[in-house]
């Protein structure tokens, strides 16, 4: 069994950036030339592919194309074949180590649009059997805006605004060094930070060191292998005896997965994916590096 529980663009998109960005922040692609969002924002249906949110995206007036919405990616990525089909040019920026870039003149999601955006290019479709998505839309693509993934109502909203200061109960602050949205989990006296990764279909995934540090209910068993562009990595699964707490929430997670797949530089970092996020309204404020999780029925107001 091959387990695709990791965020797709968290590996593809960040592999384009991570090597250089760890040494020089200027190696990040530039921000878009222009962002246009209606005063009331824009809301569109949330599709689903393997537990990942899906929206329709227009590129340079063509499409729509199916894109995953990924909080676990700091850059939007288009499939290689789509880049060739659209004839997307290379951007007028110096090359970034570890990946290929292209420039999109106009990218539209509902009534929200960005102009002059630099995107990554990767083998997105090949990671899915059958008719897979043609790209991955980074939830950080609209700086100065909130990207709201309302899983219970199955809708995605983009609107201008910002989240209030973190309270460590429902709203959490993360750092530039953490790159991706991070939240703290408390498990049996341990506090560990994990990515909020809408591109991951699993529940809670942790580095393998915690198979020894946490109290498990029975031995961990190998559940499969995570397939990534960087190779395959074993994935283990076990029940954890202690409560898993996130801010004011106790997560209902039957089994935890353990693997050392890591999309960013440094030691392995775990994530929470669809099996946890599907119970929440997840709001990302990428510009201020804040993320909020609210339960079903919560308002989408900032």
C-alpha positions as protocol buffer text, in pm:
chain_id: "A"
residue {
  index: 1
  type: UNK
  ca { x: 0 y: 0 z: 0 }
}
residue {
  index: 2
  type: UNK
  ca { x: 129 y: 346 z: -90 }
}
residue {
  index: 3
  type: UNK
  ca { x: 10 y: 620 z: 144 }
}
residue {
  index: 4
  type: UNK
  ca { x: -18 y: 971 z: 0 }
}
residue {
  index: 5
  type: UNK
  ca { x: -84 y: 1139 z: 335 }
}
residue {
  index: 6
  type: UNK
  ca { x: 158 y: 1427 z: 298 }
}
residue {
  index: 7
  type: UNK
  ca { x: 71 y: 1762 z: 145 }
}
residue {
  index: 8
  type: UNK
  ca { x: 139 y: 1750 z: -228 }
}
residue {
  index: 9
  type: UNK
  ca { x: 270 y: 2101 z: -275 }
}
residue {
  index: 10
  type: UNK
  ca { x: 432 y: 2101 z: 64 }
}
residue {
  index: 11
  type: UNK
  ca { x: 688 y: 1873 z: -96 }
}
residue {
  index: 12
  type: UNK
  ca { x: 682 y: 1990 z: -458 }
}
residue {
  index: 13
  type: UNK
  ca { x: 642 y: 2361 z: -398 }
}
residue {
  index: 14
  type: UNK
  ca { x: 871 y: 2393 z: -101 }
}
residue {
  index: 15
  type: UNK
  ca { x: 1141 y: 2180 z: -260 }
}
residue {
  index: 16
  type: UNK
  ca { x: 1164 y: 2462 z: -513 }
}
residue {
  index: 17
  type: UNK
  ca { x: 1229 y: 2715 z: -239 }
}
residue {
  index: 18
  type: UNK
  ca { x: 1363 y: 2556 z: 74 }
}
residue {
  index: 19
  type: UNK
  ca { x: 1728 y: 2507 z: -14 }
}
residue {
  index: 20
  type: UNK
  ca { x: 1783 y: 2866 z: -113 }
}
residue {
  index: 21
  type: UNK
  ca { x: 1540 y: 3028 z: 127 }
}
residue {
  index: 22
  type: UNK
  ca { x: 1708 y: 2877 z: 429 }
}
residue {
  index: 23
  type: UNK
  ca { x: 2014 y: 3085 z: 345 }
}
residue {
  index: 24
  type: UNK
  ca { x: 1879 y: 3395 z: 176 }
}
residue {
  index: 25
  type: UNK
  ca { x: 1520 y: 3523 z: 208 }
}
residue {
  index: 26
  type: UNK
  ca { x: 1569 y: 3721 z: -112 }
}
residue {
  index: 27
  type: UNK
  ca { x: 1569 y: 3393 z: -303 }
}
residue {
  index: 28
  type: UNK
  ca { x: 1192 y: 3370 z: -257 }
}
residue {
  index: 29
  type: UNK
  ca { x: 995 y: 3462 z: -572 }
}
residue {
  index: 30
  type: UNK
  ca { x: 860 y: 3818 z: -564 }
}
residue {
  index: 31
  type: UNK
  ca { x: 502 y: 3891 z: -454 }
}
residue {
  index: 32
  type: UNK
  ca { x: 234 y: 3929 z: -722 }
}
residue {
  index: 33
  type: UNK
  ca { x: 216 y: 4258 z: -909 }
}
residue {
  index: 34
  type: UNK
  ca { x: -146 y: 4316 z: -813 }
}
residue {
  index: 35
  type: UNK
  ca { x: -422 y: 4155 z: -605 }
}
residue {
  index: 36
  type: UNK
  ca { x: -790 y: 4217 z: -675 }
}
residue {
  index: 37
  type: UNK
  ca { x: -1059 y: 4101 z: -430 }
}
residue {
  index: 38
  type: UNK
  ca { x: -1418 y: 4236 z: -416 }
}
residue {
  index: 39
  type: UNK
  ca { x: -1517 y: 4433 z: -107 }
}
residue {
  index: 40
  type: UNK
  ca { x: -1738 y: 4148 z: 12 }
}
residue {
  index: 41
  type: UNK
  ca { x: -1485 y: 3882 z: -81 }
}
residue {
  index: 42
  type: UNK
  ca { x: -1556 y: 3581 z: -300 }
}
residue {
  index: 43
  type: UNK
  ca { x: -1689 y: 3239 z: -204 }
}
residue {
  index: 44
  type: UNK
  ca { x: -1689 y: 2927 z: -419 }
}
residue {
  index: 45
  type: UNK
  ca { x: -1770 y: 2559 z: -373 }
}
residue {
  index: 46
  type: UNK
  ca { x: -1508 y: 2335 z: -217 }
}
residue {
  index: 47
  type: UNK
  ca { x: -1456 y: 2021 z: -417 }
}
residue {
  index: 48
  type: UNK
  ca { x: -1273 y: 1719 z: -283 }
}
residue {
  index: 49
  type: UNK
  ca { x: -1007 y: 1482 z: -407 }
}
residue {
  index: 50
  type: UNK
  ca { x: -882 y: 1226 z: -161 }
}
residue {
  index: 51
  type: UNK
  ca { x: -961 y: 1448 z: 138 }
}
residue {
  index: 52
  type: UNK
  ca { x: -801 y: 1759 z: -13 }
}
residue {
  index: 53
  type: UNK
  ca { x: -999 y: 2078 z: -90 }
}
residue {
  index: 54
  type: UNK
  ca { x: -1037 y: 2153 z: -459 }
}
residue {
  index: 55
  type: UNK
  ca { x: -1133 y: 2474 z: -644 }
}
residue {
  index: 56
  type: UNK
  ca { x: -1154 y: 2585 z: -1004 }
}
residue {
  index: 57
  type: UNK
  ca { x: -886 y: 2829 z: -1121 }
}
residue {
  index: 58
  type: UNK
  ca { x: -856 y: 3031 z: -1442 }
}
residue {
  index: 59
  type: UNK
  ca { x: -511 y: 3107 z: -1578 }
}
residue {
  index: 60
  type: UNK
  ca { x: -456 y: 3382 z: -1834 }
}
residue {
  index: 61
  type: UNK
  ca { x: -827 y: 3371 z: -1922 }
}
residue {
  index: 62
  type: UNK
  ca { x: -830 y: 2995 z: -1986 }
}
residue {
  index: 63
  type: UNK
  ca { x: -975 y: 2708 z: -1792 }
}
residue {
  index: 64
  type: UNK
  ca { x: -1117 y: 2647 z: -1544 }
}
residue {
  index: 65
  type: UNK
  ca { x: -857 y: 2405 z: -1413 }
}
residue {
  index: 66
  type: UNK
  ca { x: -884 y: 2198 z: -1098 }
}
residue {
  index: 67
  type: UNK
  ca { x: -639 y: 2306 z: -828 }
}
residue {
  index: 68
  type: UNK
  ca { x: -589 y: 2180 z: -474 }
}
residue {
  index: 69
  type: UNK
  ca { x: -597 y: 2447 z: -205 }
}
residue {
  index: 70
  type: UNK
  ca { x: -294 y: 2380 z: 12 }
}
residue {
  index: 71
  type: UNK
  ca { x: -205 y: 2553 z: 339 }
}
residue {
  index: 72
  type: UNK
  ca { x: 106 y: 2336 z: 335 }
}
residue {
  index: 73
  type: UNK
  ca { x: 261 y: 2520 z: 39 }
}
residue {
  index: 74
  type: UNK
  ca { x: 423 y: 2862 z: 30 }
}
residue {
  index: 75
  type: UNK
  ca { x: 404 y: 2886 z: -351 }
}
residue {
  index: 76
  type: UNK
  ca { x: 140 y: 2796 z: -609 }
}
residue {
  index: 77
  type: UNK
  ca { x: 245 y: 2513 z: -838 }
}
residue {
  index: 78
  type: UNK
  ca { x: 119 y: 2426 z: -1188 }
}
residue {
  index: 79
  type: UNK
  ca { x: 152 y: 2088 z: -1350 }
}
residue {
  index: 80
  type: UNK
  ca { x: 429 y: 2056 z: -1606 }
}
residue {
  index: 81
  type: UNK
  ca { x: 190 y: 1967 z: -1888 }
}
residue {
  index: 82
  type: UNK
  ca { x: -36 y: 2262 z: -1808 }
}
residue {
  index: 83
  type: UNK
  ca { x: 264 y: 2496 z: -1814 }
}
residue {
  index: 84
  type: UNK
  ca { x: 354 y: 2364 z: -2158 }
}
residue {
  index: 85
  type: UNK
  ca { x: -8 y: 2383 z: -2280 }
}
residue {
  index: 86
  type: UNK
  ca { x: -41 y: 2746 z: -2174 }
}
residue {
  index: 87
  type: UNK
  ca { x: 309 y: 2841 z: -2282 }
}
residue {
  index: 88
  type: UNK
  ca { x: 388 y: 3004 z: -1949 }
}
residue {
  index: 89
  type: UNK
  ca { x: 719 y: 3192 z: -1973 }
}
residue {
  index: 90
  type: UNK
  ca { x: 1002 y: 3179 z: -1724 }
}
residue {
  index: 91
  type: UNK
  ca { x: 987 y: 3472 z: -1481 }
}
residue {
  index: 92
  type: UNK
  ca { x: 1225 y: 3764 z: -1500 }
}
residue {
  index: 93
  type: UNK
  ca { x: 1394 y: 3666 z: -1174 }
}
residue {
  index: 94
  type: UNK
  ca { x: 1709 y: 3472 z: -1102 }
}
residue {
  index: 95
  type: UNK
  ca { x: 1671 y: 3095 z: -1082 }
}
residue {
  index: 96
  type: UNK
  ca { x: 1584 y: 2938 z: -748 }
}
residue {
  index: 97
  type: UNK
  ca { x: 1786 y: 2634 z: -650 }
}
residue {
  index: 98
  type: UNK
  ca { x: 1598 y: 2306 z: -658 }
}
residue {
  index: 99
  type: UNK
  ca { x: 1311 y: 2376 z: -895 }
}
residue {
  index: 100
  type: UNK
  ca { x: 1161 y: 2541 z: -1200 }
}
residue {
  index: 101
  type: UNK
  ca { x: 953 y: 2858 z: -1203 }
}
residue {
  index: 102
  type: UNK
  ca { x: 704 y: 3014 z: -1446 }
}
residue {
  index: 103
  type: UNK
  ca { x: 511 y: 3341 z: -1461 }
}
residue {
  index: 104
  type: UNK
  ca { x: 132 y: 3366 z: -1476 }
}
residue {
  index: 105
  type: UNK
  ca { x: -2 y: 3698 z: -1598 }
}
residue {
  index: 106
  type: UNK
  ca { x: -351 y: 3652 z: -1457 }
}
residue {
  index: 107
  type: UNK
  ca { x: -478 y: 3392 z: -1207 }
}
residue {
  index: 108
  type: UNK
  ca { x: -843 y: 3400 z: -1099 }
}
residue {
  index: 109
  type: UNK
  ca { x: -1025 y: 3213 z: -822 }
}
residue {
  index: 110
  type: UNK
  ca { x: -1393 y: 3305 z: -819 }
}
residue {
  index: 111
  type: UNK
  ca { x: -1391 y: 3687 z: -821 }
}
residue {
  index: 112
  type: UNK
  ca { x: -1046 y: 3712 z: -664 }
}
residue {
  index: 113
  type: UNK
  ca { x: -749 y: 3758 z: -895 }
}
residue {
  index: 114
  type: UNK
  ca { x: -373 y: 3803 z: -880 }
}
residue {
  index: 115
  type: UNK
  ca { x: -165 y: 3945 z: -1163 }
}
residue {
  index: 116
  type: UNK
  ca { x: 199 y: 3883 z: -1241 }
}
residue {
  index: 117
  type: UNK
  ca { x: 243 y: 3589 z: -1006 }
}
residue {
  index: 118
  type: UNK
  ca { x: 547 y: 3358 z: -1006 }
}
residue {
  index: 119
  type: UNK
  ca { x: 455 y: 2990 z: -970 }
}
residue {
  index: 120
  type: UNK
  ca { x: 642 y: 2665 z: -936 }
}
residue {
  index: 121
  type: UNK
  ca { x: 627 y: 2387 z: -1194 }
}
residue {
  index: 122
  type: UNK
  ca { x: 601 y: 2025 z: -1083 }
}
residue {
  index: 123
  type: UNK
  ca { x: 460 y: 1679 z: -1162 }
}
residue {
  index: 124
  type: UNK
  ca { x: 127 y: 1736 z: -987 }
}
residue {
  index: 125
  type: UNK
  ca { x: -93 y: 1510 z: -1203 }
}
residue {
  index: 126
  type: UNK
  ca { x: 150 y: 1218 z: -1182 }
}
residue {
  index: 127
  type: UNK
  ca { x: 100 y: 1198 z: -806 }
}
residue {
  index: 128
  type: UNK
  ca { x: -266 y: 1101 z: -856 }
}
residue {
  index: 129
  type: UNK
  ca { x: -424 y: 804 z: -1025 }
}
residue {
  index: 130
  type: UNK
  ca { x: -667 y: 887 z: -1303 }
}
residue {
  index: 131
  type: UNK
  ca { x: -779 y: 1243 z: -1357 }
}
residue {
  index: 132
  type: UNK
  ca { x: -581 y: 1436 z: -1099 }
}
residue {
  index: 133
  type: UNK
  ca { x: -562 y: 1811 z: -1034 }
}
residue {
  index: 134
  type: UNK
  ca { x: -364 y: 2034 z: -1267 }
}
residue {
  index: 135
  type: UNK
  ca { x: -210 y: 2246 z: -998 }
}
residue {
  index: 136
  type: UNK
  ca { x: -188 y: 2339 z: -633 }
}
residue {
  index: 137
  type: UNK
  ca { x: -305 y: 2680 z: -514 }
}
residue {
  index: 138
  type: UNK
  ca { x: -106 y: 2801 z: -216 }
}
residue {
  index: 139
  type: UNK
  ca { x: -334 y: 2944 z: 52 }
}
residue {
  index: 140
  type: UNK
  ca { x: -69 y: 3216 z: 88 }
}
residue {
  index: 141
  type: UNK
  ca { x: -132 y: 3340 z: -269 }
}
residue {
  index: 142
  type: UNK
  ca { x: -337 y: 3639 z: -151 }
}
residue {
  index: 143
  type: UNK
  ca { x: -123 y: 3842 z: 94 }
}
residue {
  index: 144
  type: UNK
  ca { x: -335 y: 4088 z: 288 }
}
residue {
  index: 145
  type: UNK
  ca { x: -637 y: 3859 z: 258 }
}
residue {
  index: 146
  type: UNK
  ca { x: -793 y: 3580 z: 459 }
}
residue {
  index: 147
  type: UNK
  ca { x: -828 y: 3240 z: 294 }
}
residue {
  index: 148
  type: UNK
  ca { x: -1108 y: 3051 z: 469 }
}
residue {
  index: 149
  type: UNK
  ca { x: -1154 y: 2676 z: 427 }
}
residue {
  index: 150
  type: UNK
  ca { x: -1502 y: 2603 z: 561 }
}
residue {
  index: 151
  type: UNK
  ca { x: -1495 y: 2224 z: 561 }
}
residue {
  index: 152
  type: UNK
  ca { x: -1839 y: 2164 z: 719 }
}
residue {
  index: 153
  type: UNK
  ca { x: -2013 y: 2389 z: 463 }
}
residue {
  index: 154
  type: UNK
  ca { x: -1778 y: 2279 z: 182 }
}
residue {
  index: 155
  type: UNK
  ca { x: -1686 y: 2626 z: 63 }
}
residue {
  index: 156
  type: UNK
  ca { x: -1374 y: 2838 z: 19 }
}
residue {
  index: 157
  type: UNK
  ca { x: -1372 y: 3214 z: 77 }
}
residue {
  index: 158
  type: UNK
  ca { x: -1110 y: 3476 z: -5 }
}
residue {
  index: 159
  type: UNK
  ca { x: -1160 y: 3822 z: 143 }
}
residue {
  index: 160
  type: UNK
  ca { x: -954 y: 4114 z: 264 }
}
residue {
  index: 161
  type: UNK
  ca { x: -885 y: 4133 z: 635 }
}
residue {
  index: 162
  type: UNK
  ca { x: -665 y: 4002 z: 910 }
}
residue {
  index: 163
  type: UNK
  ca { x: -702 y: 3773 z: 1208 }
}
residue {
  index: 164
  type: UNK
  ca { x: -690 y: 3913 z: 1561 }
}
residue {
  index: 165
  type: UNK
  ca { x: -384 y: 3853 z: 1778 }
}
residue {
  index: 166
  type: UNK
  ca { x: -322 y: 3490 z: 1867 }
}
residue {
  index: 167
  type: UNK
  ca { x: -487 y: 3364 z: 2186 }
}
residue {
  index: 168
  type: UNK
  ca { x: -341 y: 3009 z: 2170 }
}
residue {
  index: 169
  type: UNK
  ca { x: -695 y: 2874 z: 2208 }
}
residue {
  index: 170
  type: UNK
  ca { x: -840 y: 2904 z: 1857 }
}
residue {
  index: 171
  type: UNK
  ca { x: -592 y: 3141 z: 1690 }
}
residue {
  index: 172
  type: UNK
  ca { x: -222 y: 3064 z: 1665 }
}
residue {
  index: 173
  type: UNK
  ca { x: 89 y: 3258 z: 1565 }
}
residue {
  index: 174
  type: UNK
  ca { x: 372 y: 3101 z: 1368 }
}
residue {
  index: 175
  type: UNK
  ca { x: 713 y: 3236 z: 1272 }
}
residue {
  index: 176
  type: UNK
  ca { x: 885 y: 3310 z: 943 }
}
residue {
  index: 177
  type: UNK
  ca { x: 1135 y: 3036 z: 1022 }
}
residue {
  index: 178
  type: UNK
  ca { x: 853 y: 2780 z: 1047 }
}
residue {
  index: 179
  type: UNK
  ca { x: 756 y: 2876 z: 687 }
}
residue {
  index: 180
  type: UNK
  ca { x: 418 y: 2695 z: 696 }
}
residue {
  index: 181
  type: UNK
  ca { x: 123 y: 2751 z: 933 }
}
residue {
  index: 182
  type: UNK
  ca { x: 210 y: 2585 z: 1263 }
}
residue {
  index: 183
  type: UNK
  ca { x: 5 y: 2498 z: 1571 }
}
residue {
  index: 184
  type: UNK
  ca { x: 107 y: 2339 z: 1904 }
}
residue {
  index: 185
  type: UNK
  ca { x: -18 y: 1995 z: 2003 }
}
residue {
  index: 186
  type: UNK
  ca { x: -10 y: 1877 z: 2364 }
}
residue {
  index: 187
  type: UNK
  ca { x: 25 y: 1502 z: 2410 }
}
residue {
  index: 188
  type: UNK
  ca { x: 111 y: 1343 z: 2745 }
}
residue {
  index: 189
  type: UNK
  ca { x: 325 y: 1628 z: 2875 }
}
residue {
  index: 190
  type: UNK
  ca { x: 484 y: 1695 z: 2537 }
}
residue {
  index: 191
  type: UNK
  ca { x: 422 y: 2009 z: 2335 }
}
residue {
  index: 192
  type: UNK
  ca { x: 518 y: 1982 z: 1971 }
}
residue {
  index: 193
  type: UNK
  ca { x: 450 y: 2205 z: 1673 }
}
residue {
  index: 194
  type: UNK
  ca { x: 293 y: 2062 z: 1357 }
}
residue {
  index: 195
  type: UNK
  ca { x: 193 y: 2203 z: 1020 }
}
residue {
  index: 196
  type: UNK
  ca { x: -170 y: 2279 z: 939 }
}
residue {
  index: 197
  type: UNK
  ca { x: -172 y: 2103 z: 603 }
}
residue {
  index: 198
  type: UNK
  ca { x: -489 y: 2099 z: 394 }
}
residue {
  index: 199
  type: UNK
  ca { x: -292 y: 1905 z: 131 }
}
residue {
  index: 200
  type: UNK
  ca { x: -264 y: 1606 z: 365 }
}
residue {
  index: 201
  type: UNK
  ca { x: -560 y: 1365 z: 373 }
}
residue {
  index: 202
  type: UNK
  ca { x: -461 y: 1202 z: 704 }
}
residue {
  index: 203
  type: UNK
  ca { x: -524 y: 1300 z: 1065 }
}
residue {
  index: 204
  type: UNK
  ca { x: -225 y: 1357 z: 1295 }
}
residue {
  index: 205
  type: UNK
  ca { x: 122 y: 1272 z: 1165 }
}
residue {
  index: 206
  type: UNK
  ca { x: 435 y: 1302 z: 1380 }
}
residue {
  index: 207
  type: UNK
  ca { x: 810 y: 1243 z: 1339 }
}
residue {
  index: 208
  type: UNK
  ca { x: 921 y: 888 z: 1421 }
}
residue {
  index: 209
  type: UNK
  ca { x: 1106 y: 997 z: 1738 }
}
residue {
  index: 210
  type: UNK
  ca { x: 768 y: 1022 z: 1907 }
}
residue {
  index: 211
  type: UNK
  ca { x: 708 y: 650 z: 1867 }
}
residue {
  index: 212
  type: UNK
  ca { x: 954 y: 621 z: 2161 }
}
residue {
  index: 213
  type: UNK
  ca { x: 866 y: 939 z: 2350 }
}
residue {
  index: 214
  type: UNK
  ca { x: 485 y: 898 z: 2361 }
}
residue {
  index: 215
  type: UNK
  ca { x: 294 y: 629 z: 2547 }
}
residue {
  index: 216
  type: UNK
  ca { x: 147 y: 403 z: 2281 }
}
residue {
  index: 217
  type: UNK
  ca { x: -141 y: 158 z: 2316 }
}
residue {
  index: 218
  type: UNK
  ca { x: 39 y: -136 z: 2157 }
}
residue {
  index: 219
  type: UNK
  ca { x: 328 y: -146 z: 1913 }
}
residue {
  index: 220
  type: UNK
  ca { x: 344 y: 75 z: 1607 }
}
residue {
  index: 221
  type: UNK
  ca { x: 283 y: -112 z: 1282 }
}
residue {
  index: 222
  type: UNK
  ca { x: 394 y: -14 z: 935 }
}
residue {
  index: 223
  type: UNK
  ca { x: 92 y: 133 z: 753 }
}
residue {
  index: 224
  type: UNK
  ca { x: 253 y: 186 z: 415 }
}
residue {
  index: 225
  type: UNK
  ca { x: 493 y: 420 z: 245 }
}
residue {
  index: 226
  type: UNK
  ca { x: 460 y: 791 z: 167 }
}
residue {
  index: 227
  type: UNK
  ca { x: 542 y: 860 z: -196 }
}
residue {
  index: 228
  type: UNK
  ca { x: 694 y: 1199 z: -271 }
}
residue {
  index: 229
  type: UNK
  ca { x: 901 y: 1347 z: -555 }
}
residue {
  index: 230
  type: UNK
  ca { x: 1202 y: 1298 z: -326 }
}
residue {
  index: 231
  type: UNK
  ca { x: 1140 y: 924 z: -285 }
}
residue {
  index: 232
  type: UNK
  ca { x: 942 y: 689 z: -61 }
}
residue {
  index: 233
  type: UNK
  ca { x: 940 y: 689 z: 318 }
}
residue {
  index: 234
  type: UNK
  ca { x: 796 y: 430 z: 561 }
}
residue {
  index: 235
  type: UNK
  ca { x: 486 y: 530 z: 755 }
}
residue {
  index: 236
  type: UNK
  ca { x: 399 y: 378 z: 1091 }
}
residue {
  index: 237
  type: UNK
  ca { x: 68 y: 382 z: 1275 }
}
residue {
  index: 238
  type: UNK
  ca { x: -25 y: 343 z: 1642 }
}
residue {
  index: 239
  type: UNK
  ca { x: -282 y: 443 z: 1902 }
}
residue {
  index: 240
  type: UNK
  ca { x: -168 y: 705 z: 2153 }
}
residue {
  index: 241
  type: UNK
  ca { x: -295 y: 664 z: 2510 }
}
residue {
  index: 242
  type: UNK
  ca { x: -288 y: 1030 z: 2609 }
}
residue {
  index: 243
  type: UNK
  ca { x: -526 y: 1300 z: 2493 }
}
residue {
  index: 244
  type: UNK
  ca { x: -423 y: 1502 z: 2188 }
}
residue {
  index: 245
  type: UNK
  ca { x: -503 y: 1867 z: 2256 }
}
residue {
  index: 246
  type: UNK
  ca { x: -487 y: 2165 z: 2024 }
}
residue {
  index: 247
  type: UNK
  ca { x: -559 y: 2496 z: 2194 }
}
residue {
  index: 248
  type: UNK
  ca { x: -901 y: 2456 z: 2356 }
}
residue {
  index: 249
  type: UNK
  ca { x: -983 y: 2146 z: 2151 }
}
residue {
  index: 250
  type: UNK
  ca { x: -933 y: 1775 z: 2221 }
}
residue {
  index: 251
  type: UNK
  ca { x: -884 y: 1597 z: 1891 }
}
residue {
  index: 252
  type: UNK
  ca { x: -1075 y: 1277 z: 1822 }
}
residue {
  index: 253
  type: UNK
  ca { x: -797 y: 1078 z: 1656 }
}
residue {
  index: 254
  type: UNK
  ca { x: -808 y: 697 z: 1659 }
}
residue {
  index: 255
  type: UNK
  ca { x: -453 y: 641 z: 1537 }
}
residue {
  index: 256
  type: UNK
  ca { x: -147 y: 859 z: 1484 }
}
residue {
  index: 257
  type: UNK
  ca { x: 90 y: 815 z: 1192 }
}
residue {
  index: 258
  type: UNK
  ca { x: 465 y: 850 z: 1225 }
}
residue {
  index: 259
  type: UNK
  ca { x: 706 y: 934 z: 946 }
}
residue {
  index: 260
  type: UNK
  ca { x: 1013 y: 1150 z: 886 }
}
residue {
  index: 261
  type: UNK
  ca { x: 895 y: 1297 z: 556 }
}
residue {
  index: 262
  type: UNK
  ca { x: 967 y: 1668 z: 584 }
}
residue {
  index: 263
  type: UNK
  ca { x: 898 y: 1936 z: 319 }
}
residue {
  index: 264
  type: UNK
  ca { x: 1100 y: 2211 z: 489 }
}
residue {
  index: 265
  type: UNK
  ca { x: 1464 y: 2243 z: 599 }
}
residue {
  index: 266
  type: UNK
  ca { x: 1556 y: 2117 z: 944 }
}
residue {
  index: 267
  type: UNK
  ca { x: 1433 y: 1832 z: 1165 }
}
residue {
  index: 268
  type: UNK
  ca { x: 1113 y: 1649 z: 1065 }
}
residue {
  index: 269
  type: UNK
  ca { x: 788 y: 1824 z: 1157 }
}
residue {
  index: 270
  type: UNK
  ca { x: 448 y: 1655 z: 1173 }
}
residue {
  index: 271
  type: UNK
  ca { x: 115 y: 1779 z: 1042 }
}
residue {
  index: 272
  type: UNK
  ca { x: -259 y: 1772 z: 1089 }
}
residue {
  index: 273
  type: UNK
  ca { x: -458 y: 1693 z: 775 }
}
residue {
  index: 274
  type: UNK
  ca { x: -810 y: 1638 z: 650 }
}
residue {
  index: 275
  type: UNK
  ca { x: -926 y: 1389 z: 913 }
}
residue {
  index: 276
  type: UNK
  ca { x: -876 y: 1662 z: 1175 }
}
residue {
  index: 277
  type: UNK
  ca { x: -942 y: 1975 z: 968 }
}
residue {
  index: 278
  type: UNK
  ca { x: -1275 y: 1853 z: 824 }
}
residue {
  index: 279
  type: UNK
  ca { x: -1442 y: 1938 z: 1156 }
}
residue {
  index: 280
  type: UNK
  ca { x: -1328 y: 2300 z: 1146 }
}
residue {
  index: 281
  type: UNK
  ca { x: -1346 y: 2631 z: 968 }
}
residue {
  index: 282
  type: UNK
  ca { x: -977 y: 2700 z: 899 }
}
residue {
  index: 283
  type: UNK
  ca { x: -872 y: 3061 z: 836 }
}
residue {
  index: 284
  type: UNK
  ca { x: -523 y: 3152 z: 719 }
}
residue {
  index: 285
  type: UNK
  ca { x: -379 y: 3502 z: 750 }
}
residue {
  index: 286
  type: UNK
  ca { x: -50 y: 3444 z: 568 }
}
residue {
  index: 287
  type: UNK
  ca { x: 67 y: 3806 z: 581 }
}
residue {
  index: 288
  type: UNK
  ca { x: 53 y: 3815 z: 962 }
}
residue {
  index: 289
  type: UNK
  ca { x: 142 y: 3446 z: 997 }
}
residue {
  index: 290
  type: UNK
  ca { x: -170 y: 3351 z: 1193 }
}
residue {
  index: 291
  type: UNK
  ca { x: -406 y: 3058 z: 1159 }
}
residue {
  index: 292
  type: UNK
  ca { x: -742 y: 3004 z: 1327 }
}
residue {
  index: 293
  type: UNK
  ca { x: -947 y: 2687 z: 1376 }
}
residue {
  index: 294
  type: UNK
  ca { x: -1313 y: 2719 z: 1469 }
}
residue {
  index: 295
  type: UNK
  ca { x: -1570 y: 2441 z: 1512 }
}
residue {
  index: 296
  type: UNK
  ca { x: -1857 y: 2362 z: 1279 }
}
residue {
  index: 297
  type: UNK
  ca { x: -2115 y: 2636 z: 1273 }
}
residue {
  index: 298
  type: UNK
  ca { x: -1864 y: 2915 z: 1342 }
}
residue {
  index: 299
  type: UNK
  ca { x: -1895 y: 3246 z: 1158 }
}
residue {
  index: 300
  type: UNK
  ca { x: -1650 y: 3318 z: 876 }
}
residue {
  index: 301
  type: UNK
  ca { x: -1604 y: 3676 z: 1001 }
}
residue {
  index: 302
  type: UNK
  ca { x: -1244 y: 3782 z: 1084 }
}
